[in-house]
Short mmCIF file of C-alpha atoms in Angstrom, two decimals:
data_model
loop_
_atom_site.label_atom_id
_atom_site.label_comp_id
_atom_site.label_asym_id
_atom_site.label_seq_id
_atom_site.Cartn_x
_atom_site.Cartn_y
_atom_site.Cartn_z
CA MET A 1 -45.64 82.23 -41.21
CA GLU A 2 -43.05 84.45 -39.85
CA ASN A 3 -41.61 82.02 -37.60
CA ASP A 4 -41.07 78.30 -37.59
CA ASN A 5 -43.96 77.21 -35.62
CA PRO A 6 -46.32 74.50 -37.03
CA VAL A 7 -49.82 74.91 -38.19
CA ILE A 8 -52.09 72.06 -37.30
CA TYR A 9 -55.60 71.17 -39.10
CA GLY A 10 -57.69 68.36 -37.44
CA LEU A 11 -59.91 66.32 -39.66
CA GLU A 12 -62.79 64.29 -38.39
CA PHE A 13 -61.92 61.10 -39.99
CA GLN A 14 -58.75 58.73 -40.19
CA THR A 15 -56.42 59.70 -43.19
CA ARG A 16 -53.56 58.26 -45.16
CA ALA A 17 -53.75 60.22 -48.53
CA LEU A 18 -52.03 63.63 -48.93
CA SER A 19 -50.95 65.45 -52.18
CA ALA A 20 -49.66 68.97 -52.85
CA GLN A 21 -51.87 70.91 -55.38
CA THR A 22 -49.10 70.50 -58.06
CA ALA A 23 -50.30 72.95 -60.63
CA GLU A 24 -50.69 75.65 -58.19
CA THR A 25 -47.18 77.45 -57.81
CA ASP A 26 -48.40 80.73 -56.20
CA ILE A 27 -50.30 79.60 -53.27
CA VAL A 28 -49.60 77.00 -50.71
CA ARG A 29 -52.18 74.15 -50.97
CA PHE A 30 -52.51 70.53 -50.14
CA LEU A 31 -55.33 67.94 -50.72
CA VAL A 32 -56.23 65.44 -48.12
CA GLY A 33 -58.49 62.23 -48.60
CA THR A 34 -60.06 60.45 -45.58
CA GLN A 35 -60.64 56.98 -44.74
CA SER A 36 -63.87 56.73 -42.94
CA LEU A 37 -65.31 53.30 -42.31
CA LYS A 38 -68.74 54.54 -43.42
CA PHE A 39 -68.02 54.77 -47.12
CA ASN A 40 -70.34 57.61 -48.01
CA ASN A 41 -68.97 59.72 -45.19
CA ASN A 42 -65.42 60.34 -46.93
CA GLN A 43 -64.28 63.52 -47.98
CA VAL A 44 -61.59 65.45 -49.97
CA HIS A 45 -60.29 68.45 -47.87
CA LEU A 46 -58.55 71.44 -49.66
CA VAL A 47 -56.32 73.23 -47.35
CA GLU A 48 -54.68 76.63 -48.12
CA LEU A 49 -51.91 78.40 -46.09
CA ASN A 50 -51.81 82.19 -45.86
CA GLU A 51 -48.02 82.36 -45.55
CA GLU A 52 -48.24 86.06 -44.18
CA THR A 53 -50.38 85.17 -41.18
CA GLY A 54 -50.06 81.46 -40.88
CA ASN A 55 -53.71 81.07 -40.92
CA LEU A 56 -55.53 78.09 -42.83
CA LYS A 57 -58.31 78.32 -45.10
CA THR A 58 -60.13 75.00 -45.78
CA GLN A 59 -63.00 73.66 -48.16
CA VAL A 60 -64.49 70.22 -47.69
CA PHE A 61 -65.72 68.08 -50.52
CA GLN A 62 -67.92 64.79 -50.52
CA HIS A 63 -66.23 61.69 -51.71
CA SER A 64 -69.16 59.36 -50.95
CA VAL A 65 -67.90 56.54 -53.33
CA GLY A 66 -65.49 54.99 -50.58
CA GLU A 67 -62.42 55.48 -48.38
CA ILE A 68 -59.36 57.07 -50.20
CA TRP A 69 -56.07 55.12 -50.11
CA SER A 70 -54.14 57.60 -52.43
CA LEU A 71 -54.71 60.87 -54.06
CA GLN A 72 -52.54 62.80 -56.74
CA ALA A 73 -53.31 66.36 -58.02
CA SER A 74 -52.85 66.81 -61.74
CA PRO A 75 -49.48 68.53 -62.77
CA THR A 76 -50.99 70.94 -65.19
CA GLU A 77 -54.78 71.48 -64.03
CA SER A 78 -55.05 72.73 -60.35
CA ASP A 79 -58.63 71.91 -60.33
CA ILE A 80 -58.30 68.23 -61.23
CA PHE A 81 -56.94 65.26 -59.11
CA ILE A 82 -57.07 61.43 -58.92
CA THR A 83 -58.38 58.93 -56.11
CA CYS A 84 -57.86 55.46 -55.72
CA TYR A 85 -60.47 54.29 -53.21
CA ASN A 86 -61.97 51.31 -51.49
CA SER A 87 -65.56 50.92 -52.39
CA LEU A 88 -68.56 48.68 -51.49
CA SER A 89 -69.85 46.71 -54.21
CA GLU A 90 -73.75 45.57 -54.84
CA GLU A 91 -72.74 42.13 -53.34
CA GLY A 92 -71.27 43.60 -50.18
CA SER A 93 -67.60 43.03 -50.95
CA CYS A 94 -64.99 45.81 -51.02
CA GLN A 95 -63.36 46.69 -54.28
CA MET A 96 -60.64 49.11 -55.26
CA LYS A 97 -61.35 51.58 -57.91
CA GLY A 98 -59.68 54.78 -59.47
CA ALA A 99 -61.45 57.99 -60.64
CA ILE A 100 -60.65 61.46 -62.01
CA TRP A 101 -62.53 64.26 -60.09
CA ARG A 102 -62.63 68.02 -60.78
CA PHE A 103 -63.15 70.71 -58.04
CA PRO A 104 -66.07 73.13 -58.40
CA GLU A 105 -65.30 76.77 -59.14
CA ILE A 106 -64.52 78.29 -55.73
CA LYS A 107 -65.11 82.04 -55.17
CA GLU A 108 -64.80 81.74 -51.33
CA TYR A 109 -64.25 79.08 -48.79
CA THR A 110 -67.24 78.23 -46.85
CA ASN A 111 -68.53 75.67 -44.17
CA ASP A 112 -70.69 73.82 -46.80
CA ILE A 113 -69.64 70.56 -47.78
CA LEU A 114 -69.61 70.76 -51.66
CA GLN A 115 -69.98 68.18 -54.45
CA LEU A 116 -67.15 66.92 -56.54
CA ASP A 117 -67.43 66.48 -60.50
CA LYS A 118 -66.49 63.06 -61.44
CA LEU A 119 -64.70 63.09 -64.69
CA ALA A 120 -64.02 59.57 -65.50
CA ASP A 121 -63.72 56.06 -63.89
CA ILE A 122 -60.31 54.25 -64.40
CA ASP A 123 -61.18 50.66 -64.52
CA THR A 124 -58.23 48.69 -63.61
CA THR A 125 -60.33 45.52 -62.65
CA PRO A 126 -59.11 43.44 -65.92
CA TYR A 127 -55.51 43.93 -64.34
CA GLY A 128 -56.26 42.72 -60.90
CA THR A 129 -57.90 43.69 -57.59
CA ASP A 130 -55.09 45.24 -55.56
CA LEU A 131 -54.86 48.76 -56.95
CA LYS A 132 -52.06 50.64 -54.94
CA THR A 133 -51.80 53.86 -56.67
CA ILE A 134 -52.55 55.82 -60.11
CA ALA A 135 -49.66 58.26 -60.77
CA TYR A 136 -49.67 61.25 -63.08
CA HIS A 137 -46.96 61.76 -65.60
CA PRO A 138 -44.88 64.30 -64.26
CA MET A 139 -45.44 67.03 -67.19
CA ASP A 140 -48.61 65.52 -69.05
CA SER A 141 -51.78 65.50 -67.37
CA LYS A 142 -53.28 63.11 -70.08
CA LYS A 143 -51.08 60.12 -69.28
CA VAL A 144 -51.35 58.03 -65.98
CA VAL A 145 -50.16 54.84 -64.85
CA SER A 146 -52.09 52.41 -62.37
CA VAL A 147 -50.19 49.94 -60.31
CA VAL A 148 -52.41 47.09 -59.76
CA ASP A 149 -51.51 43.18 -58.30
CA ASN A 150 -48.33 42.62 -60.71
CA ASN A 151 -49.15 44.81 -63.53
CA PHE A 152 -48.52 48.46 -64.45
CA VAL A 153 -50.68 50.04 -67.08
CA LEU A 154 -50.21 53.35 -69.09
CA TRP A 155 -53.58 55.10 -69.74
CA ASP A 156 -54.37 57.80 -72.41
CA LEU A 157 -56.91 60.18 -70.65
CA ALA A 158 -57.29 62.42 -73.83
CA GLU A 159 -59.83 59.98 -75.45
CA GLY A 160 -61.25 58.80 -72.25
CA PRO A 161 -59.12 56.37 -70.24
CA GLN A 162 -57.71 54.03 -72.93
CA VAL A 163 -54.88 51.59 -72.18
CA MET A 164 -51.72 52.44 -74.25
CA VAL A 165 -48.84 50.07 -72.66
CA SER A 166 -49.11 47.47 -69.99
CA GLY A 167 -46.37 45.34 -68.30
CA THR A 168 -46.48 42.41 -65.97
CA LEU A 169 -43.78 41.29 -63.19
CA ALA A 170 -43.71 37.59 -63.62
CA GLY A 171 -42.37 35.20 -60.89
CA LYS A 172 -42.88 32.61 -58.43
CA GLY A 173 -45.51 33.21 -55.66
CA GLN A 174 -47.67 35.67 -57.48
CA PRO A 175 -45.49 38.77 -56.76
CA ARG A 176 -47.43 42.02 -56.26
CA PHE A 177 -46.21 45.61 -56.58
CA THR A 178 -46.43 47.95 -53.61
CA ASN A 179 -45.85 51.18 -55.13
CA GLY A 180 -44.70 52.96 -58.33
CA LYS A 181 -43.47 56.36 -59.54
CA TRP A 182 -42.46 57.82 -62.96
CA ASN A 183 -38.75 58.42 -63.71
CA PRO A 184 -38.84 62.49 -64.59
CA HIS A 185 -35.51 62.26 -66.55
CA ASN A 186 -34.96 61.32 -70.34
CA GLY A 187 -38.52 62.28 -71.32
CA ALA A 188 -40.12 60.33 -68.67
CA ASN A 189 -40.32 57.22 -70.63
CA GLN A 190 -39.67 55.02 -67.56
CA PHE A 191 -41.97 53.96 -64.61
CA VAL A 192 -40.33 52.40 -61.46
CA THR A 193 -41.91 49.97 -59.39
CA LEU A 194 -41.52 48.59 -55.93
CA ASN A 195 -42.27 44.83 -55.01
CA ASP A 196 -41.24 43.06 -51.68
CA ASN A 197 -37.90 44.53 -51.31
CA ASN A 198 -36.88 45.13 -55.11
CA VAL A 199 -36.85 48.28 -57.37
CA ARG A 200 -37.42 47.90 -60.86
CA GLY A 201 -37.28 50.49 -63.80
CA TRP A 202 -39.44 49.75 -66.90
CA ASP A 203 -39.38 51.32 -70.19
CA PHE A 204 -42.56 51.90 -71.89
CA ARG A 205 -40.93 51.48 -75.20
CA SER A 206 -39.99 47.82 -74.52
CA PRO A 207 -42.08 46.84 -71.29
CA ALA A 208 -41.78 43.13 -71.43
CA ASN A 209 -38.68 43.24 -69.04
CA ALA A 210 -37.15 45.52 -66.71
CA ALA A 211 -34.76 48.07 -68.25
CA TRP A 212 -32.64 47.87 -64.59
CA SER A 213 -33.22 46.51 -61.17
CA ILE A 214 -32.13 46.87 -57.58
CA LEU A 215 -32.52 43.70 -55.68
CA SER A 216 -32.75 43.33 -52.04
CA ALA A 217 -32.68 47.01 -51.63
CA HIS A 218 -33.43 47.08 -47.86
CA SER A 219 -32.36 44.56 -45.47
CA GLN A 220 -34.05 42.16 -43.02
CA ILE A 221 -35.58 43.48 -39.83
CA ILE A 222 -33.65 42.26 -37.01
CA ARG A 223 -33.88 45.33 -34.27
CA ARG A 224 -35.94 44.83 -31.00
CA GLU A 225 -37.65 48.08 -31.58
CA PHE A 226 -39.80 46.49 -34.53
CA ILE A 227 -42.78 44.41 -33.96
CA SER A 228 -41.17 41.09 -35.08
CA PRO A 229 -38.39 39.85 -37.27
CA ARG A 230 -39.54 39.51 -40.84
CA ASN A 231 -38.68 40.55 -44.31
CA SER A 232 -38.22 44.09 -44.92
CA PHE A 233 -40.74 45.57 -47.59
CA LEU A 234 -39.88 48.76 -49.55
CA ARG A 235 -42.79 51.47 -49.02
CA ASP A 236 -41.79 54.43 -51.07
CA LEU A 237 -39.24 55.92 -53.50
CA ASP A 238 -38.64 59.31 -55.03
CA PHE A 239 -36.30 60.56 -57.65
CA ASN A 240 -33.77 63.66 -57.40
CA ALA A 241 -35.21 66.04 -60.00
CA ASN A 242 -31.90 67.58 -60.59
CA ARG A 243 -29.47 64.56 -60.58
CA GLN A 244 -30.47 62.21 -63.53
CA TYR A 245 -29.59 58.83 -62.04
CA PHE A 246 -30.27 59.30 -58.20
CA LEU A 247 -33.21 57.80 -56.64
CA SER A 248 -34.04 57.34 -52.84
CA THR A 249 -36.05 54.36 -51.21
CA CYS A 250 -37.34 53.91 -47.75
CA GLY A 251 -38.54 50.76 -45.97
CA ASP A 252 -39.79 48.59 -42.86
CA ASP A 253 -36.07 48.52 -41.96
CA GLY A 254 -36.22 52.01 -40.87
CA TYR A 255 -33.64 53.37 -43.40
CA MET A 256 -33.58 55.56 -46.28
CA LYS A 257 -31.03 54.94 -49.03
CA PHE A 258 -29.94 56.55 -51.90
CA TRP A 259 -28.95 54.83 -55.19
CA ASP A 260 -27.23 55.40 -58.62
CA ILE A 261 -29.22 53.20 -60.94
CA ARG A 262 -26.08 52.76 -62.90
CA LEU A 263 -24.28 51.07 -59.89
CA PRO A 264 -27.38 49.26 -58.41
CA THR A 265 -25.32 46.83 -56.27
CA GLU A 266 -24.75 48.97 -53.29
CA PRO A 267 -26.36 52.15 -52.04
CA VAL A 268 -24.70 55.50 -52.40
CA LEU A 269 -25.46 56.46 -48.85
CA SER A 270 -27.94 55.13 -46.20
CA ARG A 271 -29.19 56.66 -43.04
CA MET A 272 -31.51 55.41 -40.33
CA GLU A 273 -33.29 58.30 -38.35
CA HIS A 274 -36.35 56.40 -37.51
CA SER A 275 -37.23 53.76 -34.95
CA HIS A 276 -39.93 52.15 -36.98
CA TRP A 277 -41.23 51.44 -40.51
CA VAL A 278 -40.57 54.34 -42.80
CA TRP A 279 -43.70 55.04 -45.11
CA ASN A 280 -42.84 58.10 -47.24
CA ILE A 281 -39.65 59.89 -48.53
CA ARG A 282 -39.51 63.16 -50.45
CA ILE A 283 -36.54 65.00 -52.02
CA ASN A 284 -37.00 68.65 -52.44
CA ARG A 285 -37.30 69.62 -55.97
CA PHE A 286 -35.68 73.09 -55.87
CA HIS A 287 -32.94 72.27 -53.10
CA ASP A 288 -32.33 68.53 -53.32
CA GLN A 289 -30.12 68.24 -50.20
CA LEU A 290 -33.49 68.48 -48.27
CA VAL A 291 -35.07 65.32 -47.69
CA LEU A 292 -38.06 64.46 -45.81
CA THR A 293 -39.34 61.03 -44.26
CA SER A 294 -42.41 59.84 -42.30
CA SER A 295 -42.67 56.89 -40.13
CA SER A 296 -45.02 54.75 -37.98
CA ASP A 297 -42.74 56.11 -35.09
CA SER A 298 -45.08 59.16 -35.33
CA ARG A 299 -42.15 61.45 -36.44
CA VAL A 300 -41.05 63.56 -39.49
CA ILE A 301 -37.73 63.94 -40.05
CA LEU A 302 -35.98 66.41 -42.22
CA CYS A 303 -32.53 65.69 -43.18
CA SER A 304 -29.55 67.29 -45.17
CA ILE A 305 -28.15 64.85 -47.77
CA ALA A 306 -25.56 67.60 -49.22
CA SER A 307 -22.90 65.14 -50.20
CA ILE A 308 -24.94 63.72 -53.04
CA SER A 309 -26.97 66.72 -53.88
CA SER A 310 -26.69 69.05 -57.11
CA GLU A 311 -25.89 72.14 -54.74
CA PRO A 312 -23.38 70.82 -52.25
CA PHE A 313 -22.19 74.31 -51.25
CA GLY A 314 -25.65 75.77 -50.79
CA HIS A 315 -26.94 76.78 -54.10
CA MET A 316 -27.23 75.17 -57.90
CA VAL A 317 -24.19 75.13 -60.08
CA SER A 318 -25.34 75.85 -63.67
CA ALA A 319 -23.17 74.88 -66.63
CA GLU A 320 -22.37 78.65 -67.61
CA ASP A 321 -21.02 79.57 -64.27
CA GLU A 322 -19.24 76.22 -63.14
CA THR A 323 -15.86 77.61 -63.26
CA SER A 324 -16.60 80.75 -61.29
CA GLN A 325 -18.72 78.66 -58.76
CA ASN A 326 -15.85 76.34 -58.26
CA GLU A 327 -13.58 79.22 -57.55
CA GLU A 328 -15.88 80.66 -55.09
CA SER A 329 -16.49 77.31 -53.63
CA CYS A 330 -12.94 76.83 -52.90
CA GLY A 331 -13.53 79.31 -49.99
CA LYS A 332 -16.94 78.09 -48.94
CA LYS A 333 -17.29 75.28 -46.59
CA LYS A 334 -19.13 72.24 -48.20
CA LEU A 335 -22.56 71.63 -46.32
CA GLU A 336 -22.70 68.41 -43.99
CA ASP A 337 -25.02 65.58 -44.08
CA GLY A 338 -27.13 65.20 -40.97
CA LEU A 339 -30.27 65.95 -39.08
CA VAL A 340 -31.94 69.17 -39.76
CA GLY A 341 -35.08 68.78 -37.75
CA ARG A 342 -37.04 66.28 -35.96
CA TYR A 343 -41.08 67.03 -36.06
CA GLU A 344 -43.22 65.48 -33.14
CA GLU A 345 -46.47 67.18 -33.54
CA HIS A 346 -48.05 63.70 -34.62
CA GLU A 347 -49.29 61.33 -32.12
CA ASP A 348 -49.93 58.38 -34.76
CA SER A 349 -48.27 56.91 -37.76
CA VAL A 350 -47.22 59.49 -40.18
CA TYR A 351 -48.23 58.04 -43.65
CA ALA A 352 -47.66 60.91 -46.02
CA VAL A 353 -45.46 63.83 -46.18
CA GLU A 354 -45.28 66.32 -49.18
CA TRP A 355 -43.20 69.50 -50.23
CA SER A 356 -45.34 72.53 -51.04
CA SER A 357 -45.17 73.13 -55.09
CA ALA A 358 -45.56 77.03 -54.19
CA ASP A 359 -42.86 77.13 -51.58
CA PRO A 360 -39.68 75.14 -51.47
CA TRP A 361 -39.51 75.43 -47.73
CA THR A 362 -42.98 74.58 -46.62
CA PHE A 363 -44.11 71.00 -46.27
CA ALA A 364 -47.01 68.99 -44.88
CA SER A 365 -47.41 65.76 -43.14
CA LEU A 366 -50.48 63.50 -42.30
CA SER A 367 -50.92 61.00 -39.76
CA TYR A 368 -53.70 58.37 -39.50
CA ASP A 369 -55.72 60.15 -36.61
CA GLY A 370 -56.55 63.06 -39.17
CA ARG A 371 -53.89 65.43 -38.15
CA LEU A 372 -52.21 67.58 -40.90
CA VAL A 373 -49.30 69.65 -39.96
CA LEU A 374 -47.59 72.37 -41.97
CA ASN A 375 -43.88 73.10 -41.13
CA LYS A 376 -41.06 75.38 -42.54
CA VAL A 377 -37.35 74.41 -43.16
CA PRO A 378 -35.69 76.08 -40.15
CA ARG A 379 -34.38 79.62 -40.92
CA LYS A 380 -30.97 78.86 -39.98
CA TYR A 381 -30.69 76.09 -42.50
CA LYS A 382 -32.62 78.01 -45.17
CA TYR A 383 -29.98 80.65 -45.01
CA GLN A 384 -27.29 78.48 -45.05
CA ILE A 385 -28.30 77.26 -48.56
CA LEU A 386 -29.38 80.48 -49.67
CA LEU A 387 -26.27 82.73 -48.94
#
């Protein structure tokens, strides 16, 4: 991809689930899961980008057990991933389930639809019916957390899925989690959940009560562009991998917000770039001033949030050369916060966006109509960061 033109891949079925192939650090690959109403028609697509030519290679795998609502690749094994899917029971009712899968060995990409190897089921039914996600530990592929109803459950996969720790959100009105993600800092002993409009961090060493909370993180919807006035729900969160206490959230009020969990009463920074609900937010792991969001307004937005990043002058400052960097920075203009790119290749709600694990300048977005779009950070801004 010598230019900044998008690369588009169309799927036959509707889609919501997207993951970078995290353990693959040399080749740009993404996994996509489908949501066909005919449960046995569902698929997982492995999409590979040739960065020199901009061409795509794809391989399709059968996921006949049901429609995929979330999908996550293993952090250490490139051929393994987890899906949360809606299946049809023998009684004819729908039920959310989770499973671990392995790709077969692929010598070359073909037009055939291949079979996946199911390694194990993750049975979350003792903890509820509304399974939202199963999230891999950021560094240990033998640990995952499931988020179901008002429970989060830590599983050990080494001896087959076995429960290690579980925690429950108690409260009136039967509160339910909507999403969850590992805190990658301090040995990754914390898991962070979203429910309604609240963010809570839970420590697995004492999971009875939340270690910290951000309450009423996003405001009530009052803008005319939205469907109706109602309470705002949080949709997603992401941690800054390079700044220990900083995380981002997004929600139905159209905002992205950035928080220091040590000072949870007010966001450090807020921006509204979308005109509808924001479904996904992702901070670039390598250049953390780059932040992606996707929305029901059919847009993907790339922003610079340099003012609170670890590299406000365009490159990482290490402890060894902090003094010399500060001297150089005196003559170098600080990068500004603002819009970097607005991407409008989608025609439907964009439910997912992900950075590539192999190339820090490449990202993918996925809309409900089955359109996967691969884009790159504009060269102008890339050079501004690197030089």
